[in-house]
CSV table of C-alpha atoms in Angstrom, one decimal:
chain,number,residue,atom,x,y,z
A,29,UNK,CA,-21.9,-1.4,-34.6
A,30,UNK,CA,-23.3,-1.0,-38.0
A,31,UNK,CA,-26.5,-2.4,-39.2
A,32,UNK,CA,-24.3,-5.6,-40.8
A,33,UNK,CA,-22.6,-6.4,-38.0
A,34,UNK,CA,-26.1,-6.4,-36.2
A,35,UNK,CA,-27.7,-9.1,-38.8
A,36,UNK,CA,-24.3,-11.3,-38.4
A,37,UNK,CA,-24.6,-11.6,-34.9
A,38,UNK,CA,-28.3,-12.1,-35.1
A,39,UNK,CA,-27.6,-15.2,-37.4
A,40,UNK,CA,-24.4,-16.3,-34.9
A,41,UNK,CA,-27.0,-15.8,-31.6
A,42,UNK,CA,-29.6,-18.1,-33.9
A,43,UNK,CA,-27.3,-20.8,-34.5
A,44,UNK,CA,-27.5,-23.5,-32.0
A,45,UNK,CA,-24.6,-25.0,-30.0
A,46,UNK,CA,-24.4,-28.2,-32.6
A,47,UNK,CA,-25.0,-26.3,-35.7
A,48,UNK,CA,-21.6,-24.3,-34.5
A,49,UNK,CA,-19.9,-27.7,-34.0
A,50,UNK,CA,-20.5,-28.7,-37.5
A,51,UNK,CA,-19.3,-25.9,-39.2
A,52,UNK,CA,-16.4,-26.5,-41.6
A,53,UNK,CA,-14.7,-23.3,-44.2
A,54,UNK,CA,-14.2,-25.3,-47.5
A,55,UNK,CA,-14.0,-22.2,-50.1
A,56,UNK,CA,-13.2,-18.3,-49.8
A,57,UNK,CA,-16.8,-17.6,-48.9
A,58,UNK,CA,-16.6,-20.0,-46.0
A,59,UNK,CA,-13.6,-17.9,-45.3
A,60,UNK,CA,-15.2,-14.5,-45.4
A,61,UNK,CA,-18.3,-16.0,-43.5
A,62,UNK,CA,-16.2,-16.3,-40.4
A,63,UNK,CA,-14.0,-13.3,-40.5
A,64,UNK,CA,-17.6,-11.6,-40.7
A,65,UNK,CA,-18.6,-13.2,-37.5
A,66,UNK,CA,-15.4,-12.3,-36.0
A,67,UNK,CA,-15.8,-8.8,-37.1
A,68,UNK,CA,-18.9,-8.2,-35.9
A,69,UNK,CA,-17.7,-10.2,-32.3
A,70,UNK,CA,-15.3,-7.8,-32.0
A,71,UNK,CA,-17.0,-5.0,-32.4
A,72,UNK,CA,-19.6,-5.9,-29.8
A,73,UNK,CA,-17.0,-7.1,-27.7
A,74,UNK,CA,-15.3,-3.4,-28.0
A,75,UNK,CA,-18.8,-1.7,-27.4
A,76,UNK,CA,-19.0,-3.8,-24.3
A,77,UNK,CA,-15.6,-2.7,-23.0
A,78,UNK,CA,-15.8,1.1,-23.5
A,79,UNK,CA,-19.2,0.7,-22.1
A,80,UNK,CA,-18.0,-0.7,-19.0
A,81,UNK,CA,-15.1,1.3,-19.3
A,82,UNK,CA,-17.0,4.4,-19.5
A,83,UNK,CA,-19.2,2.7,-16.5
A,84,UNK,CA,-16.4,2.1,-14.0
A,85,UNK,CA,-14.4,5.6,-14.2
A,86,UNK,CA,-18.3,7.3,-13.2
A,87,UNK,CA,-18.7,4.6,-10.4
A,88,UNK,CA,-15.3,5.2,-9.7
A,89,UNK,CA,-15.3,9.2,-9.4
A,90,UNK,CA,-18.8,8.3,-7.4
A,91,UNK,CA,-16.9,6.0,-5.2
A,92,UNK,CA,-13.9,8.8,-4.5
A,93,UNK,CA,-16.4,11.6,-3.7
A,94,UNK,CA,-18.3,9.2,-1.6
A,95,UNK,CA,-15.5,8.2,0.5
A,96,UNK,CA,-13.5,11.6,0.7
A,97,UNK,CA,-15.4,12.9,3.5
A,98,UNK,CA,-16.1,9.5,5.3
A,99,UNK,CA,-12.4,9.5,5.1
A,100,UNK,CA,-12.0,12.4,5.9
A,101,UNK,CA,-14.6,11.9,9.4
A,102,UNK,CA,-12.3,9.1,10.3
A,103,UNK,CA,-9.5,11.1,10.5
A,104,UNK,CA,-11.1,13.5,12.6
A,105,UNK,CA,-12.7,11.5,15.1
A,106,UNK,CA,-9.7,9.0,15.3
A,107,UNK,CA,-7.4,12.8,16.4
A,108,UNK,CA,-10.0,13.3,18.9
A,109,UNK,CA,-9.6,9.8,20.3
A,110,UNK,CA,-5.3,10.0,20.4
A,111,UNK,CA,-6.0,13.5,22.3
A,112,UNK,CA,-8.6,12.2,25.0
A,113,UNK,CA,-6.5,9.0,25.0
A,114,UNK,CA,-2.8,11.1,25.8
A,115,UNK,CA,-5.1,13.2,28.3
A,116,UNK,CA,-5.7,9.6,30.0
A,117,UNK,CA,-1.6,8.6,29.5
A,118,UNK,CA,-1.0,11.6,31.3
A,119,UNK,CA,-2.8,10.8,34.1
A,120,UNK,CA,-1.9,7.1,34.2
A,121,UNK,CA,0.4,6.1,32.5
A,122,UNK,CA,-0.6,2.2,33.0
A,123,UNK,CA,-3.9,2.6,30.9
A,124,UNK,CA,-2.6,1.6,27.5
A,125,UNK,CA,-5.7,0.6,26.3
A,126,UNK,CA,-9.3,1.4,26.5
A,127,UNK,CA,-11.8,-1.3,25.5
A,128,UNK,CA,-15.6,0.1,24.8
A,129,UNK,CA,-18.6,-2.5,23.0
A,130,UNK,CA,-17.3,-0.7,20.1
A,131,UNK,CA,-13.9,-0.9,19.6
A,132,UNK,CA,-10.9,-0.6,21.5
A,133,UNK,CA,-7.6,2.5,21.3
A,134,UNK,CA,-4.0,1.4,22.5
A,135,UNK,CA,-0.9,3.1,22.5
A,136,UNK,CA,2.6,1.9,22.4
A,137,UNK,CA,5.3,3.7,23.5
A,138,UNK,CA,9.2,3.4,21.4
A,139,UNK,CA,12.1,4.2,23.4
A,140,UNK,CA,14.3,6.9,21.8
A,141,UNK,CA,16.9,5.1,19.5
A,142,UNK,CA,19.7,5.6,17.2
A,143,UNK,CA,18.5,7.1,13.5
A,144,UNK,CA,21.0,7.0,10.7
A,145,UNK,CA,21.2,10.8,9.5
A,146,UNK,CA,24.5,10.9,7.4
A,147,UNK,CA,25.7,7.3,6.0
A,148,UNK,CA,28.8,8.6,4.5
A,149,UNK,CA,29.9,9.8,7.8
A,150,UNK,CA,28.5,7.1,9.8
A,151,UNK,CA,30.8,4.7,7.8
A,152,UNK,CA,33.7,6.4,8.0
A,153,UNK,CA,33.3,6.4,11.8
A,154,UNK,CA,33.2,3.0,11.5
A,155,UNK,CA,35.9,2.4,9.3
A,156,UNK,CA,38.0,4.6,11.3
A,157,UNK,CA,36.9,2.8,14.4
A,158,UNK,CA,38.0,-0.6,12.7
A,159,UNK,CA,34.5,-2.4,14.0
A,160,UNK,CA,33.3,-5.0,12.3
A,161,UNK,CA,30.7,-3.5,10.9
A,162,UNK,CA,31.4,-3.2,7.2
A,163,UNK,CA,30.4,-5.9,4.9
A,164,UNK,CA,33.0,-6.5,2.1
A,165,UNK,CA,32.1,-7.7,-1.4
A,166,UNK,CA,32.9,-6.4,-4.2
A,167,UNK,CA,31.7,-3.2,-2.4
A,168,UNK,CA,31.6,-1.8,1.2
A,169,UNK,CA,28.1,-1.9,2.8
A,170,UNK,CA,27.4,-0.7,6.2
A,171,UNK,CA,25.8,-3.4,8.6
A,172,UNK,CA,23.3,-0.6,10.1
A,173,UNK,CA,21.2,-3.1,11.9
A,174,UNK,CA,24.4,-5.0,13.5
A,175,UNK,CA,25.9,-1.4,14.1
A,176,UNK,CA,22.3,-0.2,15.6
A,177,UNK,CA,22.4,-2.9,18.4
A,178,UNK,CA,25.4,-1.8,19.9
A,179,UNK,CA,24.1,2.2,20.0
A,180,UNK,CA,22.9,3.4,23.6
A,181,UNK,CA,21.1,6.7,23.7
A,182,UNK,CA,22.7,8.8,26.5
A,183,UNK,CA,21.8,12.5,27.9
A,184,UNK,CA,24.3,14.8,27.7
A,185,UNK,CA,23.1,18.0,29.0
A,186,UNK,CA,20.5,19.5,27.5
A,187,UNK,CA,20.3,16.9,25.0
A,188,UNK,CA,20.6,13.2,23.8
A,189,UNK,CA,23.2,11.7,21.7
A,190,UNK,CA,24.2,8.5,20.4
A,191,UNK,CA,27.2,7.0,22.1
A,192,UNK,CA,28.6,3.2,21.0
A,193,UNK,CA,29.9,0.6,23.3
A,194,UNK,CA,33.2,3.0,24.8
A,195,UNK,CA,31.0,5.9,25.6
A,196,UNK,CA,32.1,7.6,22.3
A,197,UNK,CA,29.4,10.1,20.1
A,198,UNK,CA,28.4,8.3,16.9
A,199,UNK,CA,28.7,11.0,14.3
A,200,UNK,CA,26.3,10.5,11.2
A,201,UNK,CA,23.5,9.3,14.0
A,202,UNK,CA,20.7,11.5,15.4
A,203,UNK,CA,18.3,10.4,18.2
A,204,UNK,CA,15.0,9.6,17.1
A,205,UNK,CA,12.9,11.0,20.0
A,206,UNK,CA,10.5,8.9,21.8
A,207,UNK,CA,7.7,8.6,20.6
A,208,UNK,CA,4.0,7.4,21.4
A,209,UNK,CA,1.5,6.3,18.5
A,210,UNK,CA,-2.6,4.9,19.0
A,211,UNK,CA,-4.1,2.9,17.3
A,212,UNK,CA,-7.9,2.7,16.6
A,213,UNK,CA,-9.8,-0.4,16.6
A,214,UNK,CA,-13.5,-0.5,15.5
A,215,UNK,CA,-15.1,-3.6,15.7
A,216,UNK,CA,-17.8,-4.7,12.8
């Protein structure tokens, strides 16, 4: 902001609210008054900005570095609490949760299920199969979540495979293994 711009808001910030409700532009100086006013608004108003600009990216770089290893402590103590908590699973397998003043760790267990690994083959299966699992429109969509319910997850041998309604392997479907995950809860 140059020196000019400085003396036209200096007059603008003098003004009072009812001298700025009287003012009327009746000639070209009137004209150039106000685009001078405007110019020199604008250029404090894009000081201002790159200020704050300039002003958020250092409190935000503060802010990251800040965080990173508080972050970064979270994630570590909340692995030590999943391992103490499986340790305790393994033992009884009835204490889901553990409650302290401070905050409480659960776990909940998913069964192993049916996990679509090929689609193109999957819906040929189908197709092939003639179940009603296709939806028709002006083109062929697999119904996975209609399709899913009717999935049973069977051993067979050494390992498990998807099998529909007739006992039948599901090609295109692996299992997705069971699976335990914890979750922390600190209180505040």
């Amino acid at each position: 902001m140059n020196l000019l711009q400085e003396t036209e808001l200096h007059e603008l910030y003098e003004m009072q609210p009812q001298e700025k409700q009287i003012i009327v532009i009746k000639d070209i100086n009137g004209l150039n008054w106000a685009l001078r006013k405007i110019n020199a608004a604008n250029t404090k108003l894009n000081e201002i900005k790159s200020l704050a600009d300039a002003e958020r990216e250092r409190i935000n770089a503060w802010e990251k570095k800040v965080s990173a290893g508080l972050a970064s402590d979270i994630t570590f103590f909340e692995q030590k609490i999943f391992e103490y908590h499986s340790q305790i699973l393994a033992n009884d397998s009835e204490q889901k949760s553990i409650v302290t003043p401070y905050g409480r760790v659960r776990s909940i267990t998913n069964e192993a299920q049916p996990e679509r690994l090929d689609d193109e083959e999957l819906f040929n299966y189908v197709v092939a199969n003639q179940l009603p699992y296709v939806e028709v429109s002006t083109s062929r969509k697999l119904q996975w979540g209609e399709l899913k319910k009717t999935l049973k997850v069977v051993q067979h041998g050494e390992e498990q495979i998807v099998v529909d309604a007739d006992g039948q392997a599901v090609p295109g479907v692996i299992v997705k293994p069971r699976a335990t995950t914890f979750k922390v809860e600190v209180d505040d």
